[in-house]
Short mmCIF file of C-alpha atoms in Angstrom, two decimals:
data_model
loop_
_atom_site.label_atom_id
_atom_site.label_comp_id
_atom_site.label_asym_id
_atom_site.label_seq_id
_atom_site.Cartn_x
_atom_site.Cartn_y
_atom_site.Cartn_z
CA MET O 238 -30.13 18.82 -7.70
CA ALA O 239 -27.46 17.11 -9.78
CA LYS O 240 -27.96 16.63 -13.50
CA TYR O 241 -28.61 13.03 -14.64
CA ASP O 242 -25.34 11.24 -15.47
CA LYS O 243 -25.67 7.58 -16.48
CA ASP O 244 -21.90 6.89 -16.34
CA ASP O 245 -21.73 8.22 -12.78
CA LEU O 246 -24.67 6.03 -11.70
CA GLU O 247 -23.09 2.98 -13.30
CA ARG O 248 -19.71 3.70 -11.65
CA ARG O 249 -21.34 4.07 -8.22
CA MET O 250 -23.41 0.88 -8.59
CA LYS O 251 -20.40 -1.14 -9.76
CA GLY O 252 -18.46 0.32 -6.84
CA ALA O 253 -21.04 -1.15 -4.44
CA VAL O 254 -20.66 -4.57 -6.11
CA GLU O 255 -16.83 -4.37 -5.97
CA SER O 256 -16.99 -3.34 -2.31
CA LEU O 257 -19.19 -6.37 -1.61
CA LYS O 258 -16.73 -8.68 -3.36
CA GLY O 259 -13.93 -7.27 -1.19
CA ASP O 260 -15.99 -7.79 1.97
CA LEU O 261 -16.82 -11.36 0.96
CA THR O 262 -13.15 -12.15 0.28
CA GLY O 263 -12.43 -11.39 3.93
CA LEU O 264 -14.86 -14.04 5.16
CA ARG O 265 -13.05 -17.18 6.20
CA THR O 266 -13.92 -20.37 4.34
CA GLY O 267 -11.58 -22.89 5.97
CA ARG O 268 -8.75 -22.23 3.51
CA ALA O 269 -5.87 -19.90 4.27
CA SER O 270 -5.79 -16.68 2.26
CA THR O 271 -3.70 -13.54 2.68
CA GLN O 272 -6.88 -11.44 2.15
CA LEU O 273 -8.25 -12.72 5.47
CA LEU O 274 -5.95 -10.25 7.21
CA ASP O 275 -6.71 -7.26 4.93
CA PRO O 276 -9.11 -5.64 7.45
CA VAL O 277 -6.58 -5.91 10.33
CA THR O 278 -5.03 -2.62 11.47
CA VAL O 279 -2.16 -2.46 13.95
CA GLU O 280 -1.46 0.25 16.55
CA VAL O 281 2.29 1.00 15.96
CA TYR O 282 4.48 4.11 16.09
CA GLY O 283 1.54 6.03 17.60
CA SER O 284 -0.87 5.43 14.71
CA LYS O 285 -3.05 2.72 13.19
CA MET O 286 -1.56 1.06 10.12
CA PRO O 287 -2.76 -1.75 7.86
CA LEU O 288 -1.09 -5.05 8.75
CA ASN O 289 0.55 -5.30 5.30
CA GLN O 290 2.53 -2.09 6.07
CA VAL O 291 4.29 -3.61 9.10
CA ALA O 292 4.61 -7.27 8.04
CA THR O 293 4.75 -9.69 5.14
CA VAL O 294 1.72 -11.99 4.98
CA SER O 295 2.06 -15.32 3.17
CA VAL O 296 0.35 -18.72 2.90
CA PRO O 297 3.03 -21.45 3.14
CA GLU O 298 0.41 -24.23 3.54
CA PRO O 299 -3.32 -24.51 2.66
CA ARG O 300 -4.35 -24.22 6.33
CA LEU O 301 -1.66 -21.82 7.63
CA ILE O 302 -1.02 -18.10 7.31
CA SER O 303 2.43 -16.78 8.14
CA VAL O 304 2.94 -13.17 9.27
CA GLN O 305 6.60 -12.06 9.14
CA VAL O 306 6.82 -8.87 11.25
CA TRP O 307 9.59 -6.55 10.02
CA ASP O 308 10.33 -4.80 13.33
CA LYS O 309 10.67 -7.16 16.33
CA SER O 310 9.19 -4.50 18.64
CA ASN O 311 5.90 -4.70 16.68
CA VAL O 312 5.33 -8.44 17.13
CA GLY O 313 3.22 -7.89 20.30
CA PRO O 314 0.93 -5.22 18.79
CA VAL O 315 0.50 -7.28 15.58
CA GLU O 316 -0.43 -10.39 17.59
CA LYS O 317 -2.89 -8.35 19.68
CA ALA O 318 -4.47 -6.80 16.53
CA ILE O 319 -4.99 -10.22 14.92
CA ARG O 320 -6.53 -11.67 18.10
CA SER O 321 -8.91 -8.72 18.52
CA ALA O 322 -9.96 -8.60 14.83
CA GLY O 323 -12.76 -11.11 15.44
CA LEU O 324 -11.48 -13.53 12.78
CA GLY O 325 -11.34 -16.50 15.14
CA LEU O 326 -7.59 -16.89 14.60
CA ASN O 327 -5.07 -17.68 17.34
CA PRO O 328 -1.52 -16.53 16.46
CA ILE O 329 1.43 -18.71 17.53
CA ASN O 330 4.49 -16.52 18.22
CA ASP O 331 7.84 -17.74 16.74
CA GLY O 332 10.04 -14.72 17.42
CA ASN O 333 9.58 -12.39 14.42
CA THR O 334 6.99 -14.63 12.77
CA LEU O 335 3.40 -15.29 13.77
CA ARG O 336 1.87 -18.53 12.54
CA LEU O 337 -1.91 -18.59 12.17
CA PRO O 338 -3.33 -22.09 11.82
CA ILE O 339 -6.77 -21.99 10.17
CA PRO O 340 -9.13 -24.06 12.32
CA ASP O 341 -11.84 -26.21 10.78
CA LEU O 342 -15.14 -24.40 10.51
CA THR O 343 -17.89 -25.75 12.72
CA GLU O 344 -21.38 -26.03 11.22
CA GLU O 345 -22.53 -23.21 13.52
CA ARG O 346 -19.66 -20.95 12.42
CA ARG O 347 -20.44 -21.70 8.76
CA LYS O 348 -24.06 -20.61 9.30
CA ASP O 349 -22.87 -17.41 11.04
CA LEU O 350 -20.55 -16.65 8.10
CA VAL O 351 -23.40 -17.17 5.62
CA LYS O 352 -25.53 -14.74 7.68
CA ILE O 353 -22.72 -12.16 7.64
CA ALA O 354 -22.31 -12.61 3.88
CA GLY O 355 -26.06 -12.07 3.53
CA GLN O 356 -25.81 -8.83 5.52
CA TYR O 357 -22.98 -7.63 3.27
CA ALA O 358 -25.08 -8.46 0.18
CA GLU O 359 -28.10 -6.61 1.58
CA LYS O 360 -25.93 -3.56 2.35
CA ALA O 361 -24.68 -3.57 -1.27
CA LYS O 362 -28.26 -3.82 -2.60
CA VAL O 363 -29.33 -0.86 -0.44
CA ALA O 364 -26.39 1.16 -1.79
CA ILE O 365 -27.38 0.27 -5.38
CA ARG O 366 -31.02 1.23 -4.74
CA ASN O 367 -29.89 4.55 -3.25
CA VAL O 368 -27.92 5.26 -6.42
CA ARG O 369 -31.02 4.36 -8.48
CA ARG O 370 -33.12 6.78 -6.40
CA ASP O 371 -30.55 9.56 -6.99
CA GLY O 372 -30.73 8.88 -10.72
CA MET O 373 -34.54 8.92 -10.81
CA GLU O 374 -34.63 12.18 -8.83
CA ALA O 375 -32.09 13.77 -11.17
CA LEU O 376 -34.21 12.76 -14.18
CA LYS O 377 -37.39 14.25 -12.67
CA ALA O 378 -35.51 17.45 -11.84
CA ASP O 379 -34.16 17.67 -15.41
CA GLU O 380 -37.71 17.17 -16.78
CA ASN O 381 -39.10 19.85 -14.42
CA LYS O 382 -36.40 22.26 -15.63
CA LYS O 383 -37.56 21.48 -19.19
CA GLU O 384 -34.09 20.12 -20.08
CA ILE O 385 -35.55 16.78 -21.19
CA SER O 386 -38.99 15.67 -22.38
CA GLU O 387 -41.26 13.22 -20.54
CA ASP O 388 -40.41 10.54 -23.14
CA GLU O 389 -36.67 11.07 -22.63
CA ARG O 390 -37.15 10.81 -18.87
CA LYS O 391 -39.11 7.54 -19.22
CA ARG O 392 -36.49 6.08 -21.56
CA ALA O 393 -33.67 7.04 -19.19
CA GLU O 394 -35.60 5.69 -16.17
CA ALA O 395 -35.87 2.34 -17.98
CA ASP O 396 -32.07 2.42 -18.52
CA VAL O 397 -31.51 3.17 -14.82
CA GLN O 398 -33.83 0.31 -13.83
CA LYS O 399 -32.03 -2.13 -16.15
CA LEU O 400 -28.66 -1.04 -14.74
CA THR O 401 -30.03 -1.50 -11.21
CA ASP O 402 -31.39 -4.98 -12.02
CA ASP O 403 -28.04 -6.02 -13.55
CA GLN O 404 -26.07 -4.87 -10.50
CA ILE O 405 -28.51 -6.49 -8.04
CA LYS O 406 -28.10 -9.72 -10.04
CA ALA O 407 -24.29 -9.39 -9.72
CA VAL O 408 -24.70 -9.01 -5.93
CA ASP O 409 -26.93 -12.11 -5.78
CA GLU O 410 -24.40 -14.12 -7.83
CA ALA O 411 -21.46 -13.05 -5.62
CA TYR O 412 -23.44 -13.95 -2.50
CA ALA O 413 -24.55 -17.34 -3.89
CA HIS O 414 -20.95 -18.18 -4.84
CA LYS O 415 -19.68 -17.26 -1.36
CA GLU O 416 -22.48 -19.17 0.35
CA LYS O 417 -21.56 -22.29 -1.63
CA GLU O 418 -17.88 -21.78 -0.75
CA ILE O 419 -18.58 -21.34 3.00
CA LEU O 420 -20.95 -24.31 3.24
CA GLY O 421 -18.43 -26.40 1.27
CA LYS O 422 -20.99 -27.62 -1.26
#
């Protein structure tokens, strides 16, 4: 059993929150953003590569993403990867450039996106709780090995709980912000 390490627990919990924020950035809100295409990987040169390693992604207009493919032979695979990424985007091929108009979000699609954001938030909370459990187990093990007293364990458990509560609150705030953004309120 690992020895209790508060800094490690904090780093892991904050990592779960940062991961959530990254996931939420990828959810479409009706405005064009280069981060929408971050999860897209393209099958080129016999391997899967992130889109940003085979093309330049930019936002020339608020409702348009432009993907400038560097190698003309990769335009087809890039277009296919964007279509199959499940982002609801339909690329328009202009030679070396793909234009991605951002369609208006329907009410139904907005509700789906809020549900997905909720799932991401729940996944982050589970990760944070798992880190808390690891910390509590490490404290009990340290106490059983007589490395810390019962009072020290209780004090440290209170610290772990406060850290957990703070990170869960950060998850809730990130989710609430994204929900507001998606619903356009």
